[in-house]
Amino acid sequence: MTILAPSILSSDRGRLAEEIKAMADAGADWIHIDIIDGNFAPNLTFGPWVVEVARKVTDLPLDAHLMVTDPLTYAPIFARAGADYVSFHLEAATHSEKIVSSILDAGAKPGLALNPGTSLSALDELLDRVALIVLMGVNPGFSGQPFIPGTLPKTQRLSEALKSKGLAIPIEIDGGVTDQNAAALVKAGATVLVSGSHLYGSPDYAAAVKNLRLAAESAHAPGPAPMA
Ligand code: DX5
Ligand code: ZN
């Protein structure tokens, strides 16, 4: 089953706790929390307190996505705050092995995130130690950007590479995911779909989650997956 992870970057942040709970009640599987430092990517979002706010209103796995230039400092802070998954960008990581260890030591699951222009080969040395791989479908910073089409063949290449190594690491696609491209992404090997504007922009969260799930699961039906 595909895991659906609404991104609270697109929520009404004046009512953050309510918005997180609403997506949990609507049938979301994980809550995706975008941490952007205004330096690695052009936006400034949340501190570790958001993980604590989310934990008060839901038991769902909390998926922290760190778009920061200093993951060595901030990854363990978010892990200690209670995030279940802490993903950081390899483009920002000088000491990626050390960061993975610090996340594990703090009791969380480490994830590696790659920008659209970063090669999959960057992942190779850490594949045996990580619990999640995040492929960006947009350049990080903002919700509501169009999906970069090269992410689809990249997902397929990663999925094949993991299979050939006998690894079952979840592949998360983040950015530009809608019910138009969900099936193609799942068919290519995506197992976690993040969605910000598509889900939080809907007037009916339960219907939006259900439709995205139906679209994702249609990938397992016979025949070609539709692609927008
Ligand atoms: C982008 C963030 C994404 C973003 C996704 O920097 O990492 O999680 O919120 O938003 P949509 O789904 O609207 O592209
Ligand atoms: Zn994200």
Tab-separated table of C-alpha atoms and ligand atoms in Angstrom:
chain	number	residue	atom	x	y	z
A	1	MET	CA	0.000	0.000	0.000
A	2	THR	CA	1.251	3.470	-0.844
A	3	ILE	CA	1.927	5.726	2.135
A	4	LEU	CA	0.384	9.181	1.796
A	5	ALA	CA	2.149	11.991	3.638
A	6	PRO	CA	0.463	15.406	3.550
A	7	SER	CA	2.938	18.276	3.862
A	8	ILE	CA	1.932	20.838	6.472
A	9	LEU	CA	3.811	23.491	4.493
A	10	SER	CA	0.535	23.940	2.591
A	11	SER	CA	-1.683	23.985	5.678
A	12	ASP	CA	-3.273	27.037	7.279
A	13	ARG	CA	-0.385	27.576	9.661
A	14	GLY	CA	-2.378	29.866	11.924
A	15	ARG	CA	-4.345	26.732	12.853
A	16	LEU	CA	-1.469	24.275	12.623
A	17	ALA	CA	-2.491	21.734	15.285
A	18	GLU	CA	-6.057	21.615	13.942
A	19	GLU	CA	-4.782	21.204	10.370
A	20	ILE	CA	-2.496	18.309	11.326
A	21	LYS	CA	-5.303	16.564	13.175
A	22	ALA	CA	-7.668	17.140	10.259
A	23	MET	CA	-5.336	15.322	7.839
A	24	ALA	CA	-4.827	12.501	10.331
A	25	ASP	CA	-8.608	12.176	10.680
A	26	ALA	CA	-8.934	12.304	6.884
A	27	GLY	CA	-6.897	9.110	6.523
A	28	ALA	CA	-3.306	10.298	6.018
A	29	ASP	CA	-0.567	7.756	6.822
A	30	TRP	CA	2.309	10.053	7.803
A	31	ILE	CA	2.612	13.791	8.467
A	32	HIS	CA	5.377	15.444	6.413
A	33	ILE	CA	7.091	18.391	8.097
A	34	ASP	CA	9.227	20.658	5.902
A	35	ILE	CA	12.054	22.369	7.744
A	36	ILE	CA	13.589	25.095	5.583
A	37	ASP	CA	16.265	27.446	6.902
A	38	GLY	CA	16.102	30.209	4.286
A	39	ASN	CA	19.640	29.303	3.236
A	40	PHE	CA	19.622	25.816	1.731
A	41	ALA	CA	16.314	26.711	0.054
A	42	PRO	CA	14.412	29.989	-0.267
A	43	ASN	CA	11.814	29.798	2.495
A	44	LEU	CA	11.818	29.904	6.283
A	45	THR	CA	9.497	27.518	8.056
A	46	PHE	CA	9.491	25.582	11.313
A	47	GLY	CA	11.644	24.810	14.326
A	48	PRO	CA	11.581	21.570	16.343
A	49	TRP	CA	8.572	22.806	18.326
A	50	VAL	CA	6.394	21.833	15.342
A	51	VAL	CA	7.238	18.177	15.919
A	52	GLU	CA	6.045	18.554	19.495
A	53	VAL	CA	2.826	20.256	18.362
A	54	ALA	CA	2.162	17.474	15.858
A	55	ARG	CA	2.884	14.738	18.402
A	56	LYS	CA	0.261	16.185	20.739
A	57	VAL	CA	-2.500	15.750	18.161
A	58	THR	CA	-1.569	12.552	16.321
A	59	ASP	CA	0.163	9.197	16.738
A	60	LEU	CA	0.963	9.006	13.013
A	61	PRO	CA	4.625	8.782	12.004
A	62	LEU	CA	6.148	12.257	11.750
A	63	ASP	CA	8.348	12.654	8.685
A	64	ALA	CA	10.739	15.594	9.104
A	65	HIS	CA	12.360	16.764	5.874
A	66	LEU	CA	15.313	18.998	6.646
A	67	MET	CA	16.188	21.487	3.908
A	68	VAL	CA	18.948	23.128	5.915
A	69	THR	CA	22.623	23.857	5.282
A	70	ASP	CA	23.617	22.457	8.681
A	71	PRO	CA	22.037	19.003	9.049
A	72	LEU	CA	24.870	17.907	11.341
A	73	THR	CA	23.495	20.288	13.991
A	74	TYR	CA	19.776	20.090	13.250
A	75	ALA	CA	19.128	16.431	12.358
A	76	PRO	CA	19.639	15.146	15.937
A	77	ILE	CA	17.617	18.061	17.310
A	78	PHE	CA	14.606	17.036	15.228
A	79	ALA	CA	15.137	13.374	16.093
A	80	ARG	CA	15.179	14.206	19.804
A	81	ALA	CA	12.061	16.360	19.380
A	82	GLY	CA	10.212	13.167	18.431
A	83	ALA	CA	10.289	12.914	14.643
A	84	ASP	CA	10.053	9.284	13.508
A	85	TYR	CA	11.899	9.919	10.235
A	86	VAL	CA	14.540	12.609	9.828
A	87	SER	CA	15.679	13.145	6.248
A	88	PHE	CA	18.453	15.509	5.237
A	89	HIS	CA	19.827	16.602	1.880
A	90	LEU	CA	23.066	15.062	0.717
A	91	GLU	CA	23.819	18.324	-1.134
A	92	ALA	CA	24.170	19.985	2.288
A	93	ALA	CA	25.994	17.198	4.074
A	94	THR	CA	29.763	17.217	4.358
A	95	HIS	CA	29.697	14.444	6.956
A	96	SER	CA	26.697	12.406	5.856
A	97	GLU	CA	27.729	9.205	7.645
A	98	LYS	CA	28.062	11.093	10.910
A	99	ILE	CA	24.605	12.628	10.446
A	100	VAL	CA	23.035	9.218	9.792
A	101	SER	CA	24.660	7.909	12.981
A	102	SER	CA	23.443	10.887	14.995
A	103	ILE	CA	19.848	10.320	13.848
A	104	LEU	CA	20.045	6.612	14.710
A	105	ASP	CA	21.621	7.405	18.090
A	106	ALA	CA	18.721	9.764	18.843
A	107	GLY	CA	16.259	6.941	18.148
A	108	ALA	CA	14.888	8.074	14.778
A	109	LYS	CA	15.008	6.631	11.271
A	110	PRO	CA	17.402	8.379	8.902
A	111	GLY	CA	16.444	9.425	5.386
A	112	LEU	CA	18.513	10.775	2.505
A	113	ALA	CA	17.008	13.470	0.262
A	114	LEU	CA	18.152	14.409	-3.235
A	115	ASN	CA	17.342	17.496	-5.286
A	116	PRO	CA	16.124	16.960	-8.860
A	117	GLY	CA	19.575	17.753	-10.260
A	118	THR	CA	21.525	15.416	-7.948
A	119	SER	CA	22.638	12.029	-9.169
A	120	LEU	CA	21.445	8.817	-7.502
A	121	SER	CA	25.080	7.758	-7.147
A	122	ALA	CA	25.310	10.122	-4.135
A	123	LEU	CA	23.287	7.539	-2.179
A	124	ASP	CA	25.544	4.550	-2.708
A	125	GLU	CA	27.758	4.574	0.373
A	126	LEU	CA	24.893	4.885	2.880
A	127	LEU	CA	22.247	2.599	1.440
A	128	ASP	CA	22.755	-0.084	4.067
A	129	ARG	CA	22.060	2.347	6.922
A	130	VAL	CA	19.053	4.399	5.872
A	131	ALA	CA	15.315	3.896	6.288
A	132	LEU	CA	14.025	6.262	3.588
A	133	ILE	CA	15.109	7.891	0.335
A	134	VAL	CA	13.447	11.162	-0.659
A	135	LEU	CA	13.519	12.127	-4.327
A	136	MET	CA	12.442	15.713	-4.857
A	137	GLY	CA	9.941	16.270	-7.657
A	138	VAL	CA	10.574	20.033	-7.455
A	139	ASN	CA	13.446	22.231	-6.352
A	140	PRO	CA	12.928	22.636	-2.597
A	141	GLY	CA	11.431	25.767	-1.098
A	142	PHE	CA	7.743	26.040	-1.819
A	143	SER	CA	4.571	24.038	-2.229
A	144	GLY	CA	2.563	24.255	-5.402
A	145	GLN	CA	5.381	24.000	-7.960
A	146	PRO	CA	4.966	21.870	-11.087
A	147	PHE	CA	6.398	18.337	-11.063
A	148	ILE	CA	9.768	17.993	-12.817
A	149	PRO	CA	9.216	15.128	-15.306
A	150	GLY	CA	12.741	13.657	-14.996
A	151	THR	CA	11.781	12.535	-11.479
A	152	LEU	CA	9.732	9.710	-12.969
A	153	PRO	CA	12.583	7.868	-14.777
A	154	LYS	CA	14.835	8.681	-11.811
A	155	THR	CA	12.363	6.901	-9.507
A	156	GLN	CA	12.378	3.901	-11.817
A	157	ARG	CA	16.191	3.809	-11.911
A	158	LEU	CA	16.399	3.990	-8.119
A	159	SER	CA	13.768	1.311	-7.667
A	160	GLU	CA	15.619	-1.033	-10.035
A	161	ALA	CA	18.958	-0.334	-8.353
A	162	LEU	CA	17.521	-1.079	-4.895
A	163	LYS	CA	15.914	-4.287	-6.138
A	164	SER	CA	19.165	-5.456	-7.704
A	165	LYS	CA	20.889	-4.928	-4.344
A	166	GLY	CA	18.105	-6.728	-2.484
A	167	LEU	CA	17.184	-3.585	-0.535
A	168	ALA	CA	13.596	-2.633	0.308
A	169	ILE	CA	14.093	1.013	1.299
A	170	PRO	CA	10.934	3.105	0.842
A	171	ILE	CA	11.178	5.673	-1.969
A	172	GLU	CA	9.405	8.919	-1.127
A	173	ILE	CA	8.535	11.423	-3.849
A	174	ASP	CA	8.203	14.993	-2.617
A	175	GLY	CA	6.924	17.889	-4.699
A	176	GLY	CA	4.382	18.235	-7.455
A	177	VAL	CA	2.510	15.026	-6.612
A	178	THR	CA	-1.154	14.985	-7.650
A	179	ASP	CA	-3.761	12.374	-8.539
A	180	GLN	CA	-2.595	12.856	-12.152
A	181	ASN	CA	0.921	11.503	-11.666
A	182	ALA	CA	0.504	9.304	-8.555
A	183	ALA	CA	-0.121	6.072	-10.472
A	184	ALA	CA	2.878	6.541	-12.745
A	185	LEU	CA	5.093	7.272	-9.744
A	186	VAL	CA	3.903	4.199	-7.866
A	187	LYS	CA	4.362	2.087	-10.980
A	188	ALA	CA	7.931	3.417	-11.219
A	189	GLY	CA	8.603	2.299	-7.640
A	190	ALA	CA	7.495	5.116	-5.316
A	191	THR	CA	6.128	3.839	-2.005
A	192	VAL	CA	5.587	7.146	-0.156
A	193	LEU	CA	3.899	10.140	-1.768
A	194	VAL	CA	4.170	13.562	-0.147
A	195	SER	CA	1.487	16.031	-1.108
A	196	GLY	CA	1.178	19.622	0.011
A	197	SER	CA	-0.982	21.835	-2.164
A	198	HIS	CA	-2.943	18.994	-3.762
A	199	LEU	CA	-4.266	17.706	-0.409
A	200	TYR	CA	-4.321	20.848	1.755
A	201	GLY	CA	-5.698	22.871	-1.169
A	202	SER	CA	-8.761	20.650	-1.316
A	203	PRO	CA	-12.015	21.723	0.374
A	204	ASP	CA	-12.602	18.126	1.535
A	205	TYR	CA	-9.480	16.496	2.995
A	206	ALA	CA	-11.032	13.026	3.374
A	207	ALA	CA	-12.141	12.989	-0.264
A	208	ALA	CA	-8.761	14.299	-1.417
A	209	VAL	CA	-6.840	11.633	0.536
A	210	LYS	CA	-9.199	8.945	-0.742
A	211	ASN	CA	-8.838	10.064	-4.368
A	212	LEU	CA	-5.069	10.254	-4.154
A	213	ARG	CA	-5.030	6.774	-2.636
A	214	LEU	CA	-7.268	5.425	-5.405
A	215	ALA	CA	-5.025	7.037	-8.015
A	216	ALA	CA	-1.895	5.577	-6.394
A	217	GLU	CA	-3.404	2.115	-6.043
A	218	SER	CA	-4.589	2.118	-9.669
A	219	ALA	CA	-0.912	1.573	-10.506
A	220	HIS	CA	-1.354	-2.030	-9.419
A	221	ALA	CA	-4.205	-2.597	-11.878
A	222	PRO	CA	-3.259	-4.214	-15.205
A	223	GLY	CA	-2.424	-1.903	-18.126
A	224	PRO	CA	-0.371	1.289	-18.464
A	225	ALA	CA	-0.461	3.834	-15.609
A	226	PRO	CA	-1.912	7.195	-16.618
A	227	MET	CA	0.482	10.168	-16.570
A	228	ALA	CA	-0.548	13.795	-16.813
B	1	DX5	C1	9.155	21.555	-1.017
B	1	DX5	C2	8.694	20.660	0.101
B	1	DX5	C3	7.513	19.847	-0.243
B	1	DX5	C4	6.279	20.651	-0.567
B	1	DX5	C5	5.390	19.818	-1.410
B	1	DX5	O1	10.315	22.214	-0.621
B	1	DX5	O2	9.731	19.777	0.469
B	1	DX5	O3	7.233	18.922	0.802
B	1	DX5	O4	5.571	21.052	0.575
B	1	DX5	O5	4.323	20.605	-1.828
B	1	DX5	P1	3.518	20.269	-3.150
B	1	DX5	O6	2.948	18.908	-2.977
B	1	DX5	O7	2.500	21.355	-3.242
B	1	DX5	O8	4.517	20.309	-4.288
B	2	ZN	ZN	9.264	18.011	1.875
